[in-house]
Amino acid sequence: MNFHHKPVLIKESIENLITDQDGIYVDATFGGGGHSYAILNKLNQKATLIALDQDKESIKKNFIIDERFHLFHNNFIHIRDILNHNKIDKVSGILADLGISSLQMDNPIRGFSNRFNCLLDMRMNTESLYSAQNVLNEYSKQELFHIFYEYGEFKNAQKIADKILKKRLKKNITTTWDLVHLFFVKGSFKKRKRFFARLFQSIRIEVNNEINVLKNFLLESSKIILPKGRIAVISYHSVEDRIVKYFLKKGIITNQINFQTIPFRMIHKKAIKPSFQEIINNPRSRSAKLRIAEKT
Ligand SMILES: C[S@@+](CC[C@H](N)C(=O)[O-])C[C@H]1O[C@@H](n2cnc3c(N)ncnc32)[C@H](O)[C@@H]1O
């Protein structure tokens, strides 16, 4: 199959996720449909796959027609409501392949990439009212600092926030290249590429409220997976991976919420990473980390 988005760690995620071929599964991040397609190939005729994506473009491009398959335009934070609405109480497994797809990244008008000059948008759900322009032009210095420090892990987060504040006093920052032109990154092409990738990613995380949504999704998932059912999460940066790892390993989601009994048991102590061959075939897979856990 030729997918719009090359699915990452496909064999590793599907083999570990499916424990009951007649079960009900959720692909929380449909994207280009590669994982959903592979899950359906592994399931029996009696099984069900519910898939979600908060991006309408991804839903529109769906190519899977299968009685066992049900696709919804929704945010995975609402996973429990969506299942309840479909008269489903518990599931055998949930997959989440976090972040954005190539469909989004390579779209020259969505604002996810500094390769294209367009309006600073970065909304995965284009119905949401809140874009990267709101973040860059309306956030306080402290709020901007928080984004660059926490989500971009920039040591010089203060300096980045200062530059944005100084620029917007004269003129709003409206396009991707307005943002790019604010920064001169010394050093190699690789260093420059990495800087902008982290800068764009940190803003995208804020625009889509990705950290809060992920935490709530993990909590909700722990309530709807059957005992011995599994959760598989693929993350692409350390901020996300840390949240997933601590929750699956220790049941800790924030400093306050601490389960008396840990809801999951890790299947592999360490995260599964793409092979050298996969990274050659799909360089976008290089930072992927897959963590799998079983409901206790
Ligand atoms: C990395 S891609 C998934 C690729 C997919 N596994 C495949 O094989 O093509 C991530 C997808 O998840 C969607 N997404 C991200 N966060 C979401 C959320 N909170 N709720 C629903 N969909 C989300 C994005 O819109 C994007 O389409």
Coordinates of C-alpha atoms and ligand atoms in Angstrom, one line a residue:
M1 CA 0.0 0.0 0.0
N2 CA 1.1 3.6 -0.7
F3 CA 0.1 5.7 2.3
H4 CA 0.0 9.5 2.5
H5 CA 2.1 9.1 5.7
K6 CA 4.6 6.3 6.1
P7 CA 3.5 4.5 9.3
V8 CA 6.3 4.3 11.9
L9 CA 7.2 1.1 13.9
I10 CA 4.3 -0.6 12.3
K11 CA 5.3 -4.2 12.9
E12 CA 6.5 -3.6 16.4
S13 CA 3.4 -1.6 17.5
I14 CA 0.8 -3.9 15.9
E15 CA 2.4 -7.2 17.1
N16 CA 2.5 -5.9 20.7
L17 CA -0.9 -4.2 20.7
I18 CA -3.1 -7.1 19.6
T19 CA -3.8 -9.8 22.2
D20 CA -7.3 -10.7 21.2
Q21 CA -8.0 -10.9 17.5
D22 CA -11.8 -10.7 18.1
G23 CA -11.4 -7.7 20.3
I24 CA -12.3 -4.0 20.1
Y25 CA -9.4 -1.7 19.4
V26 CA -8.8 2.1 19.1
D27 CA -6.4 3.9 16.8
A28 CA -6.5 7.3 18.5
T29 CA -4.5 9.0 15.8
F30 CA -5.7 7.8 12.4
G31 CA -3.4 10.2 10.3
G32 CA -2.8 8.5 6.9
G33 CA -4.4 5.3 8.1
G34 CA -1.3 3.1 7.9
H35 CA -1.7 1.7 11.5
S36 CA -5.4 1.3 11.2
Y37 CA -5.0 -0.7 8.0
A38 CA -2.4 -2.9 9.6
I39 CA -4.6 -3.5 12.7
L40 CA -7.5 -4.5 10.6
N41 CA -5.3 -7.0 8.7
K42 CA -4.5 -8.7 12.0
L43 CA -8.1 -8.8 13.4
N44 CA -10.8 -11.4 12.8
Q45 CA -14.2 -10.7 11.2
K46 CA -15.9 -10.2 14.6
A47 CA -13.5 -7.5 15.8
T48 CA -14.0 -3.7 15.8
L49 CA -11.6 -0.8 15.2
I50 CA -12.6 2.7 16.2
A51 CA -10.3 5.4 14.8
L52 CA -10.0 9.0 15.6
D53 CA -8.4 12.1 14.2
Q54 CA -8.9 15.7 15.1
D55 CA -7.9 16.8 11.6
K56 CA -10.7 16.8 9.0
E57 CA -8.2 16.6 6.2
S58 CA -7.0 13.2 7.5
I59 CA -10.6 12.0 7.8
K60 CA -11.4 13.1 4.2
K61 CA -8.4 11.2 2.9
N62 CA -9.5 7.9 4.5
F63 CA -9.3 5.0 2.0
I64 CA -10.4 2.2 4.4
I65 CA -13.8 0.7 3.7
D66 CA -14.5 -2.1 6.1
E67 CA -17.5 -3.1 8.2
R68 CA -15.3 -3.5 11.2
F69 CA -13.9 0.0 10.9
H70 CA -15.5 3.3 12.3
L71 CA -13.7 6.6 11.9
F72 CA -14.6 9.8 13.8
H73 CA -13.4 13.4 13.6
N74 CA -12.7 14.0 17.2
N75 CA -9.9 14.7 19.8
F76 CA -8.7 11.6 21.6
I77 CA -9.2 13.5 24.9
H78 CA -12.8 12.5 24.4
I79 CA -12.1 8.8 23.9
R80 CA -14.4 7.6 26.7
D81 CA -17.3 9.7 25.5
I82 CA -16.9 8.5 21.9
L83 CA -16.8 4.9 23.0
N84 CA -19.8 5.3 25.3
H85 CA -21.7 7.0 22.5
N86 CA -21.0 3.9 20.4
K87 CA -22.2 1.6 23.3
I88 CA -18.6 0.4 24.1
D89 CA -17.5 0.2 27.6
K90 CA -14.1 -1.5 27.5
V91 CA -11.5 -2.2 24.8
S92 CA -8.7 -4.7 24.2
G93 CA -6.2 -2.1 23.1
I94 CA -5.4 1.5 22.3
L95 CA -2.8 2.8 19.9
A96 CA -1.6 6.5 19.9
D97 CA 1.0 7.6 17.4
L98 CA 1.4 11.1 18.6
G99 CA 2.3 14.4 16.9
I100 CA 1.6 15.3 13.3
S101 CA 1.5 13.4 10.0
S102 CA 3.4 14.0 6.8
L103 CA 0.0 15.1 5.4
Q104 CA 0.1 18.0 7.8
M105 CA 3.8 18.7 7.8
D106 CA 4.1 18.8 4.0
N107 CA 1.0 21.0 3.5
P108 CA 2.3 24.4 2.5
I109 CA -0.6 26.3 4.1
R110 CA -0.9 24.7 7.5
G111 CA 2.1 26.5 9.1
F112 CA 3.6 23.4 10.6
S113 CA 6.9 23.7 8.7
N114 CA 9.4 26.5 8.3
R115 CA 10.0 25.2 4.7
F116 CA 6.9 27.1 3.5
N117 CA 6.0 30.7 3.9
C118 CA 2.4 30.9 5.0
L119 CA 0.2 32.1 7.8
L120 CA 1.3 30.9 11.3
D121 CA -1.6 28.4 11.9
M122 CA -0.4 25.1 13.3
R123 CA -3.9 23.9 14.3
M124 CA -4.5 20.2 13.9
N125 CA -8.2 20.9 14.3
T126 CA -8.9 23.7 11.8
E127 CA -12.2 24.3 13.6
S128 CA -10.4 25.4 16.7
L129 CA -10.3 29.2 17.2
Y130 CA -6.8 29.4 18.5
S131 CA -3.7 29.5 16.2
A132 CA 0.1 30.1 16.4
Q133 CA -0.6 33.7 15.7
N134 CA -2.6 34.1 18.9
V135 CA 0.3 32.5 20.9
L136 CA 3.0 34.6 19.3
N137 CA 1.2 37.9 19.4
E138 CA -0.9 37.7 22.6
Y139 CA 1.0 35.6 25.1
S140 CA 2.9 37.3 27.9
K141 CA 6.7 37.1 28.1
Q142 CA 6.4 34.6 31.0
E143 CA 4.0 32.4 29.0
L144 CA 6.3 32.4 25.9
F145 CA 9.2 31.6 28.1
H146 CA 7.3 28.6 29.5
I147 CA 6.6 27.3 26.0
F148 CA 10.1 27.5 24.8
Y149 CA 11.7 26.3 28.0
E150 CA 9.3 23.4 28.8
Y151 CA 8.2 22.3 25.3
G152 CA 11.2 23.3 23.2
E153 CA 13.7 22.6 26.0
F154 CA 15.6 25.7 25.0
K155 CA 18.2 26.9 27.5
N156 CA 18.0 30.3 26.0
A157 CA 14.2 30.4 26.2
Q158 CA 14.3 33.9 27.7
K159 CA 16.2 35.3 24.7
I160 CA 13.7 33.7 22.3
A161 CA 10.8 35.2 24.1
D162 CA 12.5 38.6 24.2
K163 CA 13.0 38.6 20.4
I164 CA 9.4 37.8 19.8
L165 CA 8.2 40.5 22.2
K166 CA 10.5 43.1 20.6
K167 CA 9.3 42.3 17.1
R168 CA 5.6 42.4 17.9
L169 CA 5.9 45.8 19.4
K170 CA 6.5 47.0 15.8
K171 CA 4.4 44.6 13.9
N172 CA 2.5 41.4 14.5
I173 CA 4.2 38.1 13.6
T174 CA 1.8 36.6 11.1
T175 CA 3.8 34.3 8.8
T176 CA 6.2 31.4 9.3
W177 CA 9.0 33.3 7.7
D178 CA 8.3 36.4 9.9
L179 CA 9.2 34.0 12.7
V180 CA 12.2 32.4 10.9
H181 CA 13.7 35.8 10.1
L182 CA 13.8 36.7 13.7
F183 CA 16.5 34.2 14.4
F184 CA 20.0 33.9 13.1
V185 CA 21.3 30.5 14.0
K186 CA 25.1 30.2 13.9
G187 CA 26.6 26.9 12.8
S188 CA 25.8 24.1 10.5
F189 CA 22.7 23.5 8.4
K190 CA 21.8 20.6 10.8
K191 CA 22.0 22.9 13.8
R192 CA 19.7 25.5 12.1
K193 CA 17.3 22.8 11.1
R194 CA 17.2 21.4 14.6
F195 CA 16.6 24.9 16.1
F196 CA 13.6 25.6 13.9
A197 CA 12.2 22.1 14.3
R198 CA 12.2 22.6 18.1
L199 CA 10.9 26.2 17.9
F200 CA 8.0 25.2 15.6
Q201 CA 7.3 22.1 17.7
S202 CA 7.1 24.0 20.9
I203 CA 4.5 26.4 19.5
R204 CA 2.5 23.6 18.0
I205 CA 2.4 21.8 21.3
E206 CA 0.9 25.0 22.9
V207 CA -1.6 25.7 20.0
N208 CA -3.0 22.1 20.3
N209 CA -2.8 21.9 24.0
E210 CA -0.9 18.6 23.4
I211 CA 0.5 18.1 26.9
N212 CA -2.8 18.4 28.8
V213 CA -4.6 16.4 26.2
L214 CA -2.0 13.6 26.4
K215 CA -2.2 13.4 30.2
N216 CA -6.0 13.2 30.2
F217 CA -6.0 10.7 27.4
L218 CA -3.6 8.4 29.3
L219 CA -5.8 8.6 32.4
E220 CA -9.0 7.9 30.4
S221 CA -7.2 5.0 28.6
S222 CA -6.4 3.4 32.0
K223 CA -10.1 3.3 32.7
I224 CA -11.3 1.7 29.5
I225 CA -8.7 -0.9 28.7
L226 CA -9.7 -4.5 29.8
P227 CA -7.4 -6.3 32.2
K228 CA -4.5 -7.8 30.1
G229 CA -5.4 -5.4 27.3
R230 CA -2.7 -3.1 26.0
I231 CA -1.8 0.5 25.3
A232 CA 0.9 1.4 22.7
V233 CA 2.1 4.9 22.4
I234 CA 4.6 6.3 19.9
S235 CA 6.1 9.6 20.8
Y236 CA 8.6 11.8 18.9
H237 CA 10.1 14.1 21.6
S238 CA 11.3 13.8 25.1
V239 CA 8.6 15.9 26.7
E240 CA 5.9 13.6 25.5
D241 CA 7.9 10.4 26.0
R242 CA 8.6 11.4 29.7
I243 CA 4.9 11.7 30.4
V244 CA 4.1 8.4 28.7
K245 CA 7.0 6.6 30.4
Y246 CA 6.1 7.9 34.0
F247 CA 2.5 7.1 33.6
L248 CA 2.9 3.6 32.2
K249 CA 5.7 2.7 34.6
K250 CA 4.7 4.4 37.8
G251 CA 1.1 5.6 37.4
I252 CA 2.2 9.2 37.9
I253 CA 0.7 11.8 35.6
T254 CA 1.4 15.0 37.6
N255 CA 2.8 15.5 41.0
Q256 CA -0.7 15.3 42.4
I257 CA -2.2 12.3 40.7
N258 CA -0.7 9.1 41.9
F259 CA -2.5 5.8 41.6
Q260 CA -2.6 3.5 44.6
T261 CA -2.2 0.6 42.3
I262 CA -0.3 1.2 39.1
P263 CA -2.8 0.7 36.2
F264 CA -0.2 -0.7 33.8
R265 CA 2.7 -3.0 33.6
M266 CA 5.4 -2.2 31.0
I267 CA 5.9 -5.0 28.4
H268 CA 9.4 -3.8 27.5
K269 CA 11.6 -2.1 30.0
K270 CA 13.0 0.2 27.4
A271 CA 11.3 2.0 24.6
I272 CA 11.4 0.3 21.2
K273 CA 13.1 2.5 18.5
P274 CA 13.1 2.2 14.7
S275 CA 15.8 0.0 13.1
F276 CA 18.6 1.5 11.1
Q277 CA 16.8 0.3 8.0
E278 CA 13.5 2.0 9.0
I279 CA 15.3 5.3 9.6
I280 CA 17.0 5.1 6.2
N281 CA 13.6 4.4 4.5
N282 CA 11.8 7.0 6.6
P283 CA 14.0 9.6 8.2
R284 CA 11.0 11.1 10.0
S285 CA 10.9 8.0 12.1
R286 CA 14.3 8.7 13.6
S287 CA 13.1 10.2 16.9
A288 CA 10.2 7.7 17.5
K289 CA 9.9 5.8 20.7
L290 CA 7.3 3.1 21.2
R291 CA 6.2 2.2 24.7
I292 CA 3.8 -0.7 25.4
A293 CA 2.1 -1.6 28.6
E294 CA -0.5 -4.1 29.7
K295 CA -3.5 -3.2 32.0
T296 CA -3.1 -4.8 35.3
Ligands
LIG1 C1 1.8 10.8 13.5 S1 0.2 11.0 12.8 C2 -0.4 9.4 12.9 C3 -0.1 8.6 11.7 C4 -0.8 7.3 11.6 N1 -0.5 6.4 12.7 C5 -0.5 6.6 10.3 O1 -0.1 5.5 10.3 O2 -0.7 7.3 9.3 C6 -0.7 11.8 14.1 C7 -2.1 12.1 13.8 O3 -2.8 12.2 15.0 C8 -3.6 13.3 14.9 N2 -3.8 13.8 16.3 C9 -2.8 14.3 17.1 N3 -3.3 14.7 18.3 C10 -4.6 14.3 18.3 C11 -5.6 14.3 19.2 N4 -5.4 14.9 20.4 N5 -6.8 13.8 18.9 C12 -7.0 13.2 17.7 N6 -6.1 13.2 16.7 C13 -4.9 13.7 17.0 C14 -3.0 14.3 14.0 O4 -4.0 15.1 13.4 C15 -2.3 13.3 13.0 O5 -3.2 13.1 11.9

